[in-house]
Short mmCIF file of C-alpha atoms in Angstrom, two decimals:
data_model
loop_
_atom_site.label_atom_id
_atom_site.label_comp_id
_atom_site.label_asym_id
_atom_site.label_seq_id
_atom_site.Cartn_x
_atom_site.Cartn_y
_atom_site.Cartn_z
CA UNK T 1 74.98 27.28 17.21
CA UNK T 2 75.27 23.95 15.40
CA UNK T 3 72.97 23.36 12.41
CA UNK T 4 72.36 20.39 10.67
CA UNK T 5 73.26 20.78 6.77
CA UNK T 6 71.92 18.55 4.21
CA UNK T 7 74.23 17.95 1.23
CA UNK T 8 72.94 16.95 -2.23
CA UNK T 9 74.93 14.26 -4.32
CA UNK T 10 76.60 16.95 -6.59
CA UNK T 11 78.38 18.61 -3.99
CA UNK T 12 79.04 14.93 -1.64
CA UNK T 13 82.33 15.32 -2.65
CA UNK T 14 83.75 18.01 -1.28
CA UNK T 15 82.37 16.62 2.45
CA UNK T 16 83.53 12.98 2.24
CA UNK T 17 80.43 11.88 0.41
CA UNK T 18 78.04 12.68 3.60
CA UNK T 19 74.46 13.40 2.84
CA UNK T 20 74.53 15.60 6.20
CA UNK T 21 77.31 17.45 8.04
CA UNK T 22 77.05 19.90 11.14
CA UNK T 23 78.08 23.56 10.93
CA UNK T 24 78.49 26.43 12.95
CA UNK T 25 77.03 29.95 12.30
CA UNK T 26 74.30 32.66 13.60
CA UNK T 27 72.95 33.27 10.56
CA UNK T 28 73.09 31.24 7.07
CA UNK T 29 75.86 33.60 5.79
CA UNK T 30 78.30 32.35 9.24
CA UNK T 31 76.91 28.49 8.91
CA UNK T 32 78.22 28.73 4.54
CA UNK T 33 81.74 30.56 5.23
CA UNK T 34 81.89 27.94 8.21
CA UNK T 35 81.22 24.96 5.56
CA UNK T 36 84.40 26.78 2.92
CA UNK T 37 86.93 26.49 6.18
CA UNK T 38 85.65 22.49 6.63
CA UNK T 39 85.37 21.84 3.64
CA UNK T 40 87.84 23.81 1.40
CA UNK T 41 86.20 23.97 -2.31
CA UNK T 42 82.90 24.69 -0.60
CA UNK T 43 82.42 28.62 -1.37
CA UNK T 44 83.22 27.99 -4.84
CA UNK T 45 80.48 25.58 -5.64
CA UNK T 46 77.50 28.16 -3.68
CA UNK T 47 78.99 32.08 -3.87
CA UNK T 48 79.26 33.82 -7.65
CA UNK T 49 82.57 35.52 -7.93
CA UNK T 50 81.48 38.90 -6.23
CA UNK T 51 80.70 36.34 -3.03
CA UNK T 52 76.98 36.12 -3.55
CA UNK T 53 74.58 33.34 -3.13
CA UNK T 54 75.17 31.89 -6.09
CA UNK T 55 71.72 32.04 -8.28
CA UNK T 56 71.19 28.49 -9.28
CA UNK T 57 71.71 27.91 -5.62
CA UNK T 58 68.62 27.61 -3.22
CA UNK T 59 69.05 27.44 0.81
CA UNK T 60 66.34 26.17 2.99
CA UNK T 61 66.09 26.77 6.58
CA UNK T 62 63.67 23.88 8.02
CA UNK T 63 62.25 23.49 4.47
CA UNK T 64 61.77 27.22 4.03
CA UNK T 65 63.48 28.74 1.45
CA UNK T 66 65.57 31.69 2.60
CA UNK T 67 64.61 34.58 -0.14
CA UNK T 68 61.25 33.90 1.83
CA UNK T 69 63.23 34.40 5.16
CA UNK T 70 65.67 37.21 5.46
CA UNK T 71 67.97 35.70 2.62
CA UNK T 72 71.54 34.74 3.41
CA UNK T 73 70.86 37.29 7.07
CA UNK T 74 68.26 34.67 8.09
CA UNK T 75 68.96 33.72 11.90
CA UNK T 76 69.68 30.05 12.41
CA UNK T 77 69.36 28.45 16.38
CA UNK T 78 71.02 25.13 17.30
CA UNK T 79 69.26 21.84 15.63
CA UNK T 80 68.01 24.05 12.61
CA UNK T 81 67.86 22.06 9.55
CA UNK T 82 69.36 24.07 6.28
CA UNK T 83 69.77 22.39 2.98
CA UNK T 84 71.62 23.35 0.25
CA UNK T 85 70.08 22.67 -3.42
CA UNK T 86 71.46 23.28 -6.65
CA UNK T 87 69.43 23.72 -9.70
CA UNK T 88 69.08 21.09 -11.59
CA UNK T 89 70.75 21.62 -14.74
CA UNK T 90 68.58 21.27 -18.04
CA UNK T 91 65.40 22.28 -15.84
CA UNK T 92 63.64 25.92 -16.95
CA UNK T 93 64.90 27.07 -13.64
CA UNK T 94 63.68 26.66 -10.03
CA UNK T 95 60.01 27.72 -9.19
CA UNK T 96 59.55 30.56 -6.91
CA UNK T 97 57.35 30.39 -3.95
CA UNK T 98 56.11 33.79 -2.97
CA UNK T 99 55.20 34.31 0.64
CA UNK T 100 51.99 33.85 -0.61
CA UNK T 101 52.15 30.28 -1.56
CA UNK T 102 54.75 30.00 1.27
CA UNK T 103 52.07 30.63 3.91
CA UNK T 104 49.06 29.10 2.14
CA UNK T 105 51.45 25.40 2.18
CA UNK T 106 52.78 25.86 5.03
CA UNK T 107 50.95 22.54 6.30
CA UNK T 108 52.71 20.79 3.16
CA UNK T 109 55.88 22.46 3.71
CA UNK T 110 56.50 21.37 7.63
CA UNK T 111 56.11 17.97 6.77
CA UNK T 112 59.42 16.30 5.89
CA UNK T 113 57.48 14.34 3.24
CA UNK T 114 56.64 16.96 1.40
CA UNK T 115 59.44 20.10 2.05
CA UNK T 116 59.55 23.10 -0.25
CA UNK T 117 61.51 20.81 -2.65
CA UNK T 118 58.31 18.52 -2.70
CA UNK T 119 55.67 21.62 -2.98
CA UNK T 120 57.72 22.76 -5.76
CA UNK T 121 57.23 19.02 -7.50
CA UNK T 122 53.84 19.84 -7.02
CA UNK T 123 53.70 23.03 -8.43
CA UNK T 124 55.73 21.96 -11.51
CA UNK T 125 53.37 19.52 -11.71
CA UNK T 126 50.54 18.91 -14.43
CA UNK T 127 47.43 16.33 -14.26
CA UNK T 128 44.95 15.91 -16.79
CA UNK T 129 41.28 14.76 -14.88
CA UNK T 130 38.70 13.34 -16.88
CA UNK T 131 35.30 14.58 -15.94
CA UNK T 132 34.64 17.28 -14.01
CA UNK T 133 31.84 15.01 -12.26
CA UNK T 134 31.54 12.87 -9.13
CA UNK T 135 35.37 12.06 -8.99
CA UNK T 136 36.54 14.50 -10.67
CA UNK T 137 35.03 16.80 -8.58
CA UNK T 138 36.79 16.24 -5.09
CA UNK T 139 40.12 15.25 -7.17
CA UNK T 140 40.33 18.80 -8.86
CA UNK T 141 39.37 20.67 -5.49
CA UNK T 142 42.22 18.66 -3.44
CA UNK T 143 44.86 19.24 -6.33
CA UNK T 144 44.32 22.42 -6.53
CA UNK T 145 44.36 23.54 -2.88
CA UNK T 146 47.86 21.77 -3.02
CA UNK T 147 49.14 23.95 -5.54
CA UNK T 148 49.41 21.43 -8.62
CA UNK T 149 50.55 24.01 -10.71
CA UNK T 150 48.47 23.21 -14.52
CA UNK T 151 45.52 20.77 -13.96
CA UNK T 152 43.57 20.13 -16.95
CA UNK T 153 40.06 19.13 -17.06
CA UNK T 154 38.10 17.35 -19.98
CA UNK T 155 34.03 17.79 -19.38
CA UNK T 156 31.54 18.32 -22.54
CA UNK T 157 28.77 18.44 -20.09
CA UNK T 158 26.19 21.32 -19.02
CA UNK T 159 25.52 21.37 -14.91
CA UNK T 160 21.95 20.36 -14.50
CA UNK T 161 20.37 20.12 -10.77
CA UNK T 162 20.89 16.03 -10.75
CA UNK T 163 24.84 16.86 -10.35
CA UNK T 164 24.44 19.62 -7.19
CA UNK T 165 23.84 15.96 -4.74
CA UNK T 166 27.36 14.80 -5.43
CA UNK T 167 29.28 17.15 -7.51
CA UNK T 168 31.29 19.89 -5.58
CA UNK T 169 32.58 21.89 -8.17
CA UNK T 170 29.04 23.12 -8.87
CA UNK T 171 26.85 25.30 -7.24
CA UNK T 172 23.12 26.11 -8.06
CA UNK T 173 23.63 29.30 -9.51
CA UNK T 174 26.29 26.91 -12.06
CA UNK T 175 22.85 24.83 -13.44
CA UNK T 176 22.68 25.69 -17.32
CA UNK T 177 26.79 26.57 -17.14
CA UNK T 178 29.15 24.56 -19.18
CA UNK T 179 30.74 21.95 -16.42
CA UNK T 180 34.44 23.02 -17.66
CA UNK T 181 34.03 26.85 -17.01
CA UNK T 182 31.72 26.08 -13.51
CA UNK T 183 34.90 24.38 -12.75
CA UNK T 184 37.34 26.30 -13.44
CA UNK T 185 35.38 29.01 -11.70
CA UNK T 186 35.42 27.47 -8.71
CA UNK T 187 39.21 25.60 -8.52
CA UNK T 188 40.40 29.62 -9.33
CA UNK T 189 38.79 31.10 -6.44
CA UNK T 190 40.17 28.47 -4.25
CA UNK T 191 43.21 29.12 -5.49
CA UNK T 192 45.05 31.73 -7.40
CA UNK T 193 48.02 30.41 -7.92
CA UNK T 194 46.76 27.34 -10.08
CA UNK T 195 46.43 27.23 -14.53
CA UNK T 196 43.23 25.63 -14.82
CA UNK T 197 43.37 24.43 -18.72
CA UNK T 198 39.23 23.45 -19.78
CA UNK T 199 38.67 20.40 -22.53
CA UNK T 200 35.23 21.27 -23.24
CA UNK T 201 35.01 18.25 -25.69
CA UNK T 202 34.00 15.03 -24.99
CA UNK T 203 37.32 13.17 -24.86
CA UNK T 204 37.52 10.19 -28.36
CA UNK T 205 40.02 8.57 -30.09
CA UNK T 206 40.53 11.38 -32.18
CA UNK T 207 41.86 13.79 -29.43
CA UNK T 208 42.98 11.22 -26.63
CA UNK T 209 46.92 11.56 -27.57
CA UNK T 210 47.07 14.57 -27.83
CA UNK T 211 44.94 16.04 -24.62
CA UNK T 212 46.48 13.11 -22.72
CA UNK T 213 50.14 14.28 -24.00
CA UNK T 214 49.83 17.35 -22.64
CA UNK T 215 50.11 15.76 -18.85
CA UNK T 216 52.05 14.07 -16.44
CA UNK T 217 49.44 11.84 -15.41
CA UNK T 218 45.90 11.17 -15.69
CA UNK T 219 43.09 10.56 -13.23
CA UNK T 220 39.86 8.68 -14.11
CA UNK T 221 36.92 9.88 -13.05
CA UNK T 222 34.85 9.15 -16.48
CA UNK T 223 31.05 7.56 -15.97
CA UNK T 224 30.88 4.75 -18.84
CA UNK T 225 32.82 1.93 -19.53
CA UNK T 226 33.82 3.20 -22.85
CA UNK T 227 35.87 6.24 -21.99
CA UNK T 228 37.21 4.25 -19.15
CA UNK T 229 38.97 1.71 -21.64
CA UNK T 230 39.70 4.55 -24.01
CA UNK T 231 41.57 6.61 -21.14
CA UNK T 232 42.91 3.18 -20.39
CA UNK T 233 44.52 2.49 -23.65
CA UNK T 234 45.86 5.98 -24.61
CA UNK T 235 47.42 6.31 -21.02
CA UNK T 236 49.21 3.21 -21.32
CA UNK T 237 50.61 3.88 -25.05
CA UNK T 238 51.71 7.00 -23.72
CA UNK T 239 53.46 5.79 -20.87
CA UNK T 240 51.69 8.05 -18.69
CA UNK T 241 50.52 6.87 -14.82
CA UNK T 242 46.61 6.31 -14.61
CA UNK T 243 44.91 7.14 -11.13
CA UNK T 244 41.49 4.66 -11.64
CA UNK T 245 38.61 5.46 -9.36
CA UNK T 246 34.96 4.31 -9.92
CA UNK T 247 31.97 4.61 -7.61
CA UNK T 248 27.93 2.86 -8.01
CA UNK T 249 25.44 3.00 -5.28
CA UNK T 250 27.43 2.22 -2.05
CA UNK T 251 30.39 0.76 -3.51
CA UNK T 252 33.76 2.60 -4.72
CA UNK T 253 37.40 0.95 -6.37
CA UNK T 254 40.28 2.78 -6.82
CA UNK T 255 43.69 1.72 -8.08
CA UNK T 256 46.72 3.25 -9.71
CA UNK T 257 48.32 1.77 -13.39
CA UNK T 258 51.38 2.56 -14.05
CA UNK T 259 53.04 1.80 -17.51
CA UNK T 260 54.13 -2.07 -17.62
CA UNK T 261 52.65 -2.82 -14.25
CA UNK T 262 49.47 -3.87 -15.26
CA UNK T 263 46.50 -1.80 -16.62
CA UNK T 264 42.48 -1.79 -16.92
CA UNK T 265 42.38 -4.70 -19.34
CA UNK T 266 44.62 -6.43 -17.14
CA UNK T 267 42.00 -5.70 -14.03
CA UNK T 268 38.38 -6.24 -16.40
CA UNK T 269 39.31 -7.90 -19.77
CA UNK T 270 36.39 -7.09 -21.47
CA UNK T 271 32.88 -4.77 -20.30
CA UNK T 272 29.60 -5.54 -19.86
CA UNK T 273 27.10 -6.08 -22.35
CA UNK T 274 24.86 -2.43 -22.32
CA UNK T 275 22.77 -2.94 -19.05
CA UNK T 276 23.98 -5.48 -17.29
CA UNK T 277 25.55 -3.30 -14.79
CA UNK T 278 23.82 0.07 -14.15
CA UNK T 279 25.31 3.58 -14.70
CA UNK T 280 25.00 6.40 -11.47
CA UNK T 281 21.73 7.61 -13.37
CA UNK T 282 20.19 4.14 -13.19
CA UNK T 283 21.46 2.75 -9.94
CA UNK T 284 22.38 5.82 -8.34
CA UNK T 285 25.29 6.62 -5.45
CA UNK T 286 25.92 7.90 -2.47
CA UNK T 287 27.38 11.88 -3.17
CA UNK T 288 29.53 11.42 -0.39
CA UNK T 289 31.38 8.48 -1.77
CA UNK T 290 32.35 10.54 -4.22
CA UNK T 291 35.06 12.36 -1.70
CA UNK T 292 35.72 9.23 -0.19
CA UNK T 293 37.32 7.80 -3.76
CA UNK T 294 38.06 10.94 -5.22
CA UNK T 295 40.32 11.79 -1.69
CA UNK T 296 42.40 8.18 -2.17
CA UNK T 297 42.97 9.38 -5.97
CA UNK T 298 43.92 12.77 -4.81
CA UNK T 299 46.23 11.65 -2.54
CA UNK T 300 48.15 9.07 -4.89
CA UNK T 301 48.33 11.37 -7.27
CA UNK T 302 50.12 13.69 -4.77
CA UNK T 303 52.34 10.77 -3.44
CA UNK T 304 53.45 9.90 -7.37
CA UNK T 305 54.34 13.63 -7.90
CA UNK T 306 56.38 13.60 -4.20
CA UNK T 307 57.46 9.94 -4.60
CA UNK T 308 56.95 9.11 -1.34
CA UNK T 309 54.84 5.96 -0.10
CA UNK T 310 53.22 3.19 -1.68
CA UNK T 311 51.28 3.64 -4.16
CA UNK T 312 48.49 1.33 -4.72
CA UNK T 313 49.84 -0.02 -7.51
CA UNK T 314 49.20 -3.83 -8.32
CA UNK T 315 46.31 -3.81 -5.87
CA UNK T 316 42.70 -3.07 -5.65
CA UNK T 317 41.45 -1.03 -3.34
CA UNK T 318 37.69 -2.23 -2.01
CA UNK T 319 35.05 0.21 -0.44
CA UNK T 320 32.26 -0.86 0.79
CA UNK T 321 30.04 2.00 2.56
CA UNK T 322 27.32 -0.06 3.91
CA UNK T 323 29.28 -2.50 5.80
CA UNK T 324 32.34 0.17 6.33
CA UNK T 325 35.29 -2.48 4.87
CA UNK T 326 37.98 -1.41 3.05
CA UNK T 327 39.61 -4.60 1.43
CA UNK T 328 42.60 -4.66 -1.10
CA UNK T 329 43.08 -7.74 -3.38
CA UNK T 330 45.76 -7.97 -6.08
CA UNK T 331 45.56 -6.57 -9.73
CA UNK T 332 48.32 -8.64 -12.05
CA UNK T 333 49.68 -7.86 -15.28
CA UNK T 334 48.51 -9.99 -17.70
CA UNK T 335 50.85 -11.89 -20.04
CA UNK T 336 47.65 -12.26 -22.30
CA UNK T 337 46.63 -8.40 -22.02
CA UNK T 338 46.33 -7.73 -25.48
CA UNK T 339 47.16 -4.04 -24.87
CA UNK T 340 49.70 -4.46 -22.34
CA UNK T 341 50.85 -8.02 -22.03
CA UNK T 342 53.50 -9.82 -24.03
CA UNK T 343 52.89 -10.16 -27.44
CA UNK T 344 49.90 -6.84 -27.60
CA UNK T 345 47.39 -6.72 -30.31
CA UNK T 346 46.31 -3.09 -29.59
CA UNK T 347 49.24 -0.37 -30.69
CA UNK T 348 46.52 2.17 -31.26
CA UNK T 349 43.26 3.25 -29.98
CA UNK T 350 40.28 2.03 -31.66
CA UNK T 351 36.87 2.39 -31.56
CA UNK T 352 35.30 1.83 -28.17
CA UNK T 353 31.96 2.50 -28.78
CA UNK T 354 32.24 -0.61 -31.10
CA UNK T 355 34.15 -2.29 -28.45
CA UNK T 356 31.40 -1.91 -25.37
CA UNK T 357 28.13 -1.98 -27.48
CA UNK T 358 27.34 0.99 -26.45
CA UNK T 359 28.08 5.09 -27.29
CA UNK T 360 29.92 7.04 -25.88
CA UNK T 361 27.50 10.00 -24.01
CA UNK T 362 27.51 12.69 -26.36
CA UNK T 363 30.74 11.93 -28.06
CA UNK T 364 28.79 11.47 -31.65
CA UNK T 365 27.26 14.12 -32.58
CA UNK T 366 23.22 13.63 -32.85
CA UNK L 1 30.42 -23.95 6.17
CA UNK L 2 34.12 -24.04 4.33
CA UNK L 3 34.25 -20.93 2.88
CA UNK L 4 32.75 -17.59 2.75
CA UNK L 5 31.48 -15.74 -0.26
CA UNK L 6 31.43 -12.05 -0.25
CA UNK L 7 28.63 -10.69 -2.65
CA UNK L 8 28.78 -7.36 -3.75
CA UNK L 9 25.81 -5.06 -3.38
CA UNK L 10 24.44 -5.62 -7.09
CA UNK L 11 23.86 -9.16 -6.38
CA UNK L 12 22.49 -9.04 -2.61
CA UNK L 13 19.05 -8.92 -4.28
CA UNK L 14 19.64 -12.63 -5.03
CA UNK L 15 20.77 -12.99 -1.58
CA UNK L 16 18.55 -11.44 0.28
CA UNK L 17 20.88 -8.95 1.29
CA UNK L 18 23.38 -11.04 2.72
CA UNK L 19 26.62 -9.95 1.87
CA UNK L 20 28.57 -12.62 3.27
CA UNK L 21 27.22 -16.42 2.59
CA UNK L 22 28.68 -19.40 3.08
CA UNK L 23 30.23 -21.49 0.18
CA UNK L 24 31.04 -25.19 -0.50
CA UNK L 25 34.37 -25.99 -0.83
CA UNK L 26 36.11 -28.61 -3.41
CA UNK L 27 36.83 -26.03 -6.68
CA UNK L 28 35.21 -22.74 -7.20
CA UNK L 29 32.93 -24.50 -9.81
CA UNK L 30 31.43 -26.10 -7.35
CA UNK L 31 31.26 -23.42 -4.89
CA UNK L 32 29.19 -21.82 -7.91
CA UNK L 33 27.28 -24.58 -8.09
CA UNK L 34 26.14 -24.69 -4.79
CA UNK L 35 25.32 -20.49 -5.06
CA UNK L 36 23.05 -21.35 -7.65
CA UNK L 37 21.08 -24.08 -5.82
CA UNK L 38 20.73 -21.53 -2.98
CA UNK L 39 20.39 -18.38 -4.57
CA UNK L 40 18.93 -19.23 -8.10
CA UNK L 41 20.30 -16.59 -10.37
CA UNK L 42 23.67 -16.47 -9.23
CA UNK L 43 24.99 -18.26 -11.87
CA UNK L 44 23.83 -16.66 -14.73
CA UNK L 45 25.23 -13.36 -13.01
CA UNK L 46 28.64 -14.89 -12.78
CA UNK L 47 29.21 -17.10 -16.07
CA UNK L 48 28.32 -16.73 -19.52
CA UNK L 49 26.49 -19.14 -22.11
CA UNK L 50 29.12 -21.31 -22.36
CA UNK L 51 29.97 -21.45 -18.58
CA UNK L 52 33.03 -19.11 -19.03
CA UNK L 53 33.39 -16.78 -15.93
CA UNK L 54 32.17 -13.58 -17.50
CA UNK L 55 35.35 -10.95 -18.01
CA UNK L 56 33.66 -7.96 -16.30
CA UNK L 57 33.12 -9.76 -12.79
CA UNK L 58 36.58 -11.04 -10.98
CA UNK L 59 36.24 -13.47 -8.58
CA UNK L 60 39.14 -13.54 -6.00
CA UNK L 61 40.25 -16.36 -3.86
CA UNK L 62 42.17 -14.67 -0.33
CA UNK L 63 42.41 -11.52 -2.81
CA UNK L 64 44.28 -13.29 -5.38
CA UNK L 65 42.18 -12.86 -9.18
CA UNK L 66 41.06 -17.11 -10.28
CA UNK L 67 42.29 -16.04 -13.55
CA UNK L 68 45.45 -16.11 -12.39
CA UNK L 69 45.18 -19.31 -10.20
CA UNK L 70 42.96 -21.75 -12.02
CA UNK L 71 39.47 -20.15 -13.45
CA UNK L 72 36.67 -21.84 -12.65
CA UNK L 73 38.95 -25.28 -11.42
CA UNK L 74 40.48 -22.86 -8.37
CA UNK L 75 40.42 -25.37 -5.61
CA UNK L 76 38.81 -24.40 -2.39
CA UNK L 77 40.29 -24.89 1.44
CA UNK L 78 38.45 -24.50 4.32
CA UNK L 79 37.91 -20.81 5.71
CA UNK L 80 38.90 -19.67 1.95
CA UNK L 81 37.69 -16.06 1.70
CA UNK L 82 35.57 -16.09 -2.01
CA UNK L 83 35.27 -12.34 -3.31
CA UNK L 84 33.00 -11.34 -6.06
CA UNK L 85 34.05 -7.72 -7.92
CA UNK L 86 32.05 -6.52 -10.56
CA UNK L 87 33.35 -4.03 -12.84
CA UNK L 88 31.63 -0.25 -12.30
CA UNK L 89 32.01 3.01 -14.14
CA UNK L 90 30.27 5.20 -12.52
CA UNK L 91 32.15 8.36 -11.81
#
């Protein structure tokens, strides 16, 4: 029985700085004793000194870790892939999968992409969303079926029947509820496992930092210019990755900022004057291009967390329903953003109502 | 017919619903120009008072933003691919 053994960079060393070497062994017990006699200084670095699996030590068989196997008895057959992983020190400790959350990602977990060390990104992942609307609707649902482990959703809103065409987190029986709670509601019963934190405020300059700080990342799925250049600005002087999506009638964007690669001043300088280009309530939109957008912001929020890909990053991703194009062009930095360029004017957030001419929905009080 | 425009869907009333028309080629001024001559309106839509392109509607040249080439004195080729992208919020 010859396995294939993946070796991380602290323990390279000891096997002549290979990333994979073969061993020999029935179970993962024979192929670890087998590694010690290659590779003398090997047992020391996995076992404790009563010859244990070591417990800052985590062995995967085909991305499976083995407490959610049979442990160091689990049966290994020729070609098997088993990884050794060391704790990172400085970390809280590794995140346990039950055999729960083992089954329910399985799909995630078979894919090399993604691995139990890239569910468990996930799960020690956080994401703030901003509205529990349109976007941030199908966004929410997908990240929490993957197991991101704390997302957080901002939403001052009440469900009313206008939202039920487009908005998936709500149900009927959710009309009259606060949008926050309906949410929640629904992203627990799809899954367990995930810390739904609720913003019920509507998100200002006041409150951006420190909602915002509380995240890895953010995802845009506000409705008015306004909160889209105040989630904009607080991202970026927090250093925190945006995930930009906006839909009207039959038309979506999406695009991802990250810090110093351009942002949403870079992309629109300034907004509209009020009116000259309709909201969803005036114009309307397609529900399903909701998903469509919301899926692509998902997903690169998903990628950034596993680091795999490309993200789109520096581009501009096109939709057009009615003629069924997708089209990227380029999104630059600019040297003359004055929040993110070279010699910035903005260092804090200001007042964006001021800023687009118009308010903020809800966000002064009456 | 030296370049195509693509119009996005909040203009198509202007264009009848087209959402590809052809341009005329020489700088994206005058592709503007000729926009407005056929599809009065346009031009307003697309620059301010004081002719400025306006900063919530990007106009791309082969996906690359004018404001990074030349603004409004981004020369056109033949078979140039002209993209108009307004801003939208909607979420």
């Amino acid at each position: 029985m010859s396995v294939n053994v993946y070796i991380p960079t602290p323990f390279r060393h000891l096997v002549g700085n290979r990333a994979s070497v073969k061993a020999e062994g029935a179970t993962v017990r024979n192929v670890l004793e087998n590694l010690d006699v290659q590779f003398p200084g090997f047992r020391q670095q996995v076992f404790d000194t009563e010859g244990h699996l070591a417990h800052h030590i985590n062995v995967y068989v085909n991305q499976v870790e083995i407490e959610n196997l049979a442990g160091e008895a689990t049966p290994v057959a020729s070609g098997d892939e088993v990884a050794v992983i060391p704790a990172l020190a400085g970390g809280a400790g590794p995140t346990v999968m039950t055999p729960e959350m083992v089954e329910r990602y399985s799909r995630h977990l078979i894919m090399p992409q993604v691995g139990s060390v890239g569910q468990r990104k996930i799960i020690d992942a956080s994401v703030l969303i901003i509205g529990a609307g349109g976007l941030g609707s199908p966004v929410a649902l997908y990240l929490a079926l993957a197991g991101v482990g704390r997302i957080g959703i901002i939403d001052f809103d009440v469900v009313d029947r206008t939202n039920l065409q487009r908005q998936i987190l709500h149900q009927t029986a959710d009309i009259g509820k606060r949008k926050v709670i309906s949410a929640r509601e629904t992203l627990e019963a799809h899954n367990p496992n995930v810390n739904v934190v609720v913003h019920e405020t509507p998100i200002t300059s006041d409150n951006a930092f420190e909602i915002l700080g509380q995240y890895d990342m953010v995802v845009n799925g506000a409705d008015n210019f306004a909160t889209r250049y105040l989630v904009n600005d607080a991202a970026y002087l927090l250093k925190k990755p945006l995930i930009d999506g906006s839909i009207l009638m039959f038309d979506g964007q999406a695009t991802v900022y990250l810090p110093g690669k351009g942002c949403y001043r870079c992309l629109y300088p300034a907004p509209p004057p009020p009116g000259m280009v309709p909201s969803c309530a005036e114009a309307g939109v397609l529900g399903a291009m909701c998903a469509t957008i919301g899926s692509i912001q998902a997903t690169e929020v998903l990628k950034l967390i596993l680091g795999v890909g490309d993200l789109l990053v520096n581009r501009l991703l096109l939709y057009d329903a009615l003629s069924l194009e997708f089209r990227i062009v380029k999104v630059r930095r600019d040297p003359e953003c004055p929040l993110c360029g070279d010699n910035p004017t903005i260092h804090e957030l200001i007042d964006y109502e001021e800023f687009c001419g118009a308010p903020i929905p809800h966000a002064t009080p009456a | 017919m030296p370049v195509s425009v693509r119009i996005p869907q909040p203009l198509r009333g202007l264009t009848g619903n087209l959402s590809i028309v052809p341009g005329e080629g020489g700088t994206l001024a005058s592709c503007i120009e000729g926009l407005e001559s056929s599809y009065p309106g346009m031009r307003e839509r697309l620059m301010d008072e004081s002719g400025q392109l306006r900063r919530f509607v990007n106009i791309y040249v082969n996906g690359d933003d004018v404001r990074f080439i030349d603004g409004l004195a981004t020369p056109l080729k033949d078979g140039d691919e002209v993209s108009i992208v307004p801003a939208v919020a909607g979420g």
